[in-house]
Amino acid sequence: MTKVRASVVCEKSLYKVAKLHNFSDFLYLGRSERKTGGENRPAILADSVEAVIAAIYLDGGMEKAREFIIENLKEEIEIATKHVGHKDYKTVLQEKLQKHGEVKIEYQIIKEEGPDHNKSFEAQVSCEGKILAKGKGSSKKEAQMNAAKKALEKIK
């Protein structure tokens, strides 16, 4: 259930809720934050959804907060619960590489580009010092997952 919760209550999902309800129209941001596009920054919008959920809870109680969450994250909840028990690419790669014993698997961020609010990352995965694959993503975790996915594609 922890993995289901983590995949539902993530920046990407909460950002979609904020965009759906135009939360950016209601944010009180400093002048420099507005100038740099803060009202469209996924992290800020996701945080605003968390704040609204907290406000609903404090004002209306747990049931009202639950209703808001379920109504707005219904699709993500359904997707996440369908994939319960499915393993992510890093786990599958680890199991495949360690099938015949312990080996050293290492993920390394090799490149970071872009401003803080819109970074892209490139990661590489290696096994016993040999580079298997590289992957890109908008977070370090996503870059590592994409590297693991490419490594699995090469191995198969």
Coordinates of C-alpha atoms in Angstrom, one line a residue:
M1 CA 0.0 0.0 0.0
T2 CA 2.9 2.3 0.6
K3 CA 3.9 2.1 -3.1
V4 CA 0.3 2.8 -4.1
R5 CA 0.2 5.9 -1.9
A6 CA 3.6 7.1 -3.2
S7 CA 2.6 6.7 -6.8
V8 CA -0.7 8.5 -6.2
V9 CA 0.5 11.3 -3.9
C10 CA 3.4 12.5 -6.0
E11 CA 4.3 15.8 -7.6
K12 CA 3.0 14.8 -11.0
S13 CA -0.4 13.7 -9.8
L14 CA -0.9 16.7 -7.6
Y15 CA 0.3 19.0 -10.3
K16 CA -2.5 17.7 -12.6
V17 CA -5.1 18.5 -9.9
A18 CA -3.7 22.0 -9.5
K19 CA -3.8 22.6 -13.3
L20 CA -7.4 21.2 -13.5
H21 CA -8.6 23.6 -10.9
N22 CA -6.5 26.6 -12.0
F23 CA -4.8 26.8 -8.6
S24 CA -2.1 29.1 -10.1
D25 CA -4.8 31.9 -10.3
F26 CA -5.0 31.9 -6.5
L27 CA -1.4 31.7 -5.5
Y28 CA 0.2 34.6 -3.6
L29 CA 3.8 34.7 -4.8
G30 CA 6.5 37.2 -4.5
R31 CA 7.4 39.4 -7.5
S32 CA 10.6 37.5 -8.3
E33 CA 8.8 34.1 -8.1
R34 CA 6.1 35.3 -10.5
K35 CA 8.8 36.7 -12.9
T36 CA 10.5 33.3 -13.1
G37 CA 7.2 31.4 -13.7
G38 CA 6.6 30.2 -10.2
E39 CA 2.8 30.0 -10.8
N40 CA 3.4 27.2 -13.3
R41 CA 6.2 25.4 -11.4
P42 CA 5.1 21.8 -10.7
A43 CA 6.5 21.7 -7.2
I44 CA 4.7 24.9 -6.1
L45 CA 1.4 23.8 -7.6
A46 CA 1.7 20.3 -6.1
D47 CA 2.4 21.9 -2.7
S48 CA -0.7 24.1 -3.1
V49 CA -2.9 21.0 -3.6
E50 CA -1.5 19.6 -0.3
A51 CA -2.2 22.9 1.4
V52 CA -5.8 22.9 0.1
I53 CA -6.3 19.3 1.3
A54 CA -5.0 20.3 4.7
A55 CA -7.4 23.3 4.8
I56 CA -10.3 21.1 3.8
Y57 CA -9.4 18.7 6.6
L58 CA -9.1 21.5 9.2
D59 CA -12.3 23.1 8.1
G60 CA -14.5 20.2 7.2
G61 CA -12.9 17.1 8.7
M62 CA -11.4 13.9 7.5
E63 CA -14.4 12.8 5.4
K64 CA -14.5 16.0 3.4
A65 CA -10.7 15.8 2.8
R66 CA -11.1 12.1 1.7
E67 CA -13.9 13.1 -0.7
F68 CA -11.7 15.7 -2.3
I69 CA -8.8 13.4 -2.6
I70 CA -10.8 10.5 -4.1
E71 CA -12.7 12.7 -6.5
N72 CA -9.5 14.4 -7.8
L73 CA -7.1 11.5 -7.8
K74 CA -9.5 8.7 -8.8
E75 CA -7.7 8.0 -12.0
E76 CA -4.3 7.8 -10.4
I77 CA -5.7 5.6 -7.6
E78 CA -7.1 3.1 -10.1
I79 CA -3.9 3.0 -12.1
A80 CA -1.8 2.5 -9.0
T81 CA -4.0 -0.3 -7.6
K82 CA -3.9 -2.2 -10.9
H83 CA -0.1 -2.2 -10.7
V84 CA 0.2 -3.4 -7.1
G85 CA 2.8 -6.1 -7.0
H86 CA 4.4 -5.0 -10.3
K87 CA 8.1 -4.3 -9.9
D88 CA 9.8 -1.2 -11.1
Y89 CA 12.6 -1.3 -13.6
K90 CA 15.4 -0.9 -11.0
T91 CA 14.0 -3.8 -9.0
V92 CA 13.7 -6.1 -12.0
L93 CA 17.2 -5.2 -13.2
Q94 CA 18.6 -5.8 -9.7
E95 CA 16.9 -9.2 -9.5
K96 CA 18.1 -10.2 -13.0
L97 CA 21.7 -9.2 -12.4
Q98 CA 21.9 -10.8 -9.0
K99 CA 20.2 -14.0 -10.1
H100 CA 23.4 -16.0 -9.6
G101 CA 24.8 -14.1 -6.7
E102 CA 25.7 -10.7 -5.3
V103 CA 27.0 -8.1 -7.8
K104 CA 27.6 -4.4 -7.4
I105 CA 25.0 -2.3 -9.2
E106 CA 25.5 1.5 -9.2
Y107 CA 23.5 4.4 -10.4
Q108 CA 25.2 7.7 -11.1
I109 CA 23.9 11.1 -12.1
I110 CA 26.2 12.1 -14.9
K111 CA 24.5 15.3 -16.1
E112 CA 22.2 18.0 -14.8
E113 CA 20.8 20.7 -17.0
G114 CA 18.5 23.6 -16.8
P115 CA 17.3 26.0 -14.1
D116 CA 16.4 24.7 -10.6
H117 CA 12.7 24.8 -11.4
N118 CA 13.0 22.9 -14.7
K119 CA 16.0 20.6 -14.4
S120 CA 16.7 17.5 -16.5
F121 CA 19.0 14.7 -15.4
E122 CA 20.9 12.0 -17.1
A123 CA 21.9 8.8 -15.1
Q124 CA 23.9 5.8 -15.9
V125 CA 23.6 2.3 -14.4
S126 CA 26.7 0.1 -14.1
C127 CA 27.3 -3.4 -12.9
E128 CA 30.7 -4.3 -11.5
G129 CA 32.1 -1.1 -13.0
K130 CA 30.7 -1.8 -16.6
I131 CA 28.3 0.8 -17.8
L132 CA 25.1 -0.9 -19.0
A133 CA 22.9 2.0 -20.1
K134 CA 22.0 5.7 -19.7
G135 CA 18.7 7.3 -19.2
K136 CA 17.2 10.8 -19.0
G137 CA 14.4 12.3 -16.9
S138 CA 13.0 15.3 -15.2
S139 CA 14.0 13.9 -11.8
K140 CA 17.0 11.9 -10.6
K141 CA 14.7 8.9 -9.9
E142 CA 13.1 9.1 -13.4
A143 CA 16.5 9.2 -15.0
Q144 CA 17.6 6.2 -13.0
M145 CA 14.4 4.3 -13.9
N146 CA 15.0 5.0 -17.6
A147 CA 18.6 3.9 -17.4
A148 CA 17.4 0.6 -15.7
K149 CA 14.7 0.2 -18.4
K150 CA 17.3 0.6 -21.2
A151 CA 19.6 -1.8 -19.5
L152 CA 16.8 -4.4 -19.3
E153 CA 16.1 -3.9 -23.0
K154 CA 19.8 -4.6 -23.8
I155 CA 19.9 -7.7 -21.6
K156 CA 16.8 -9.3 -23.1

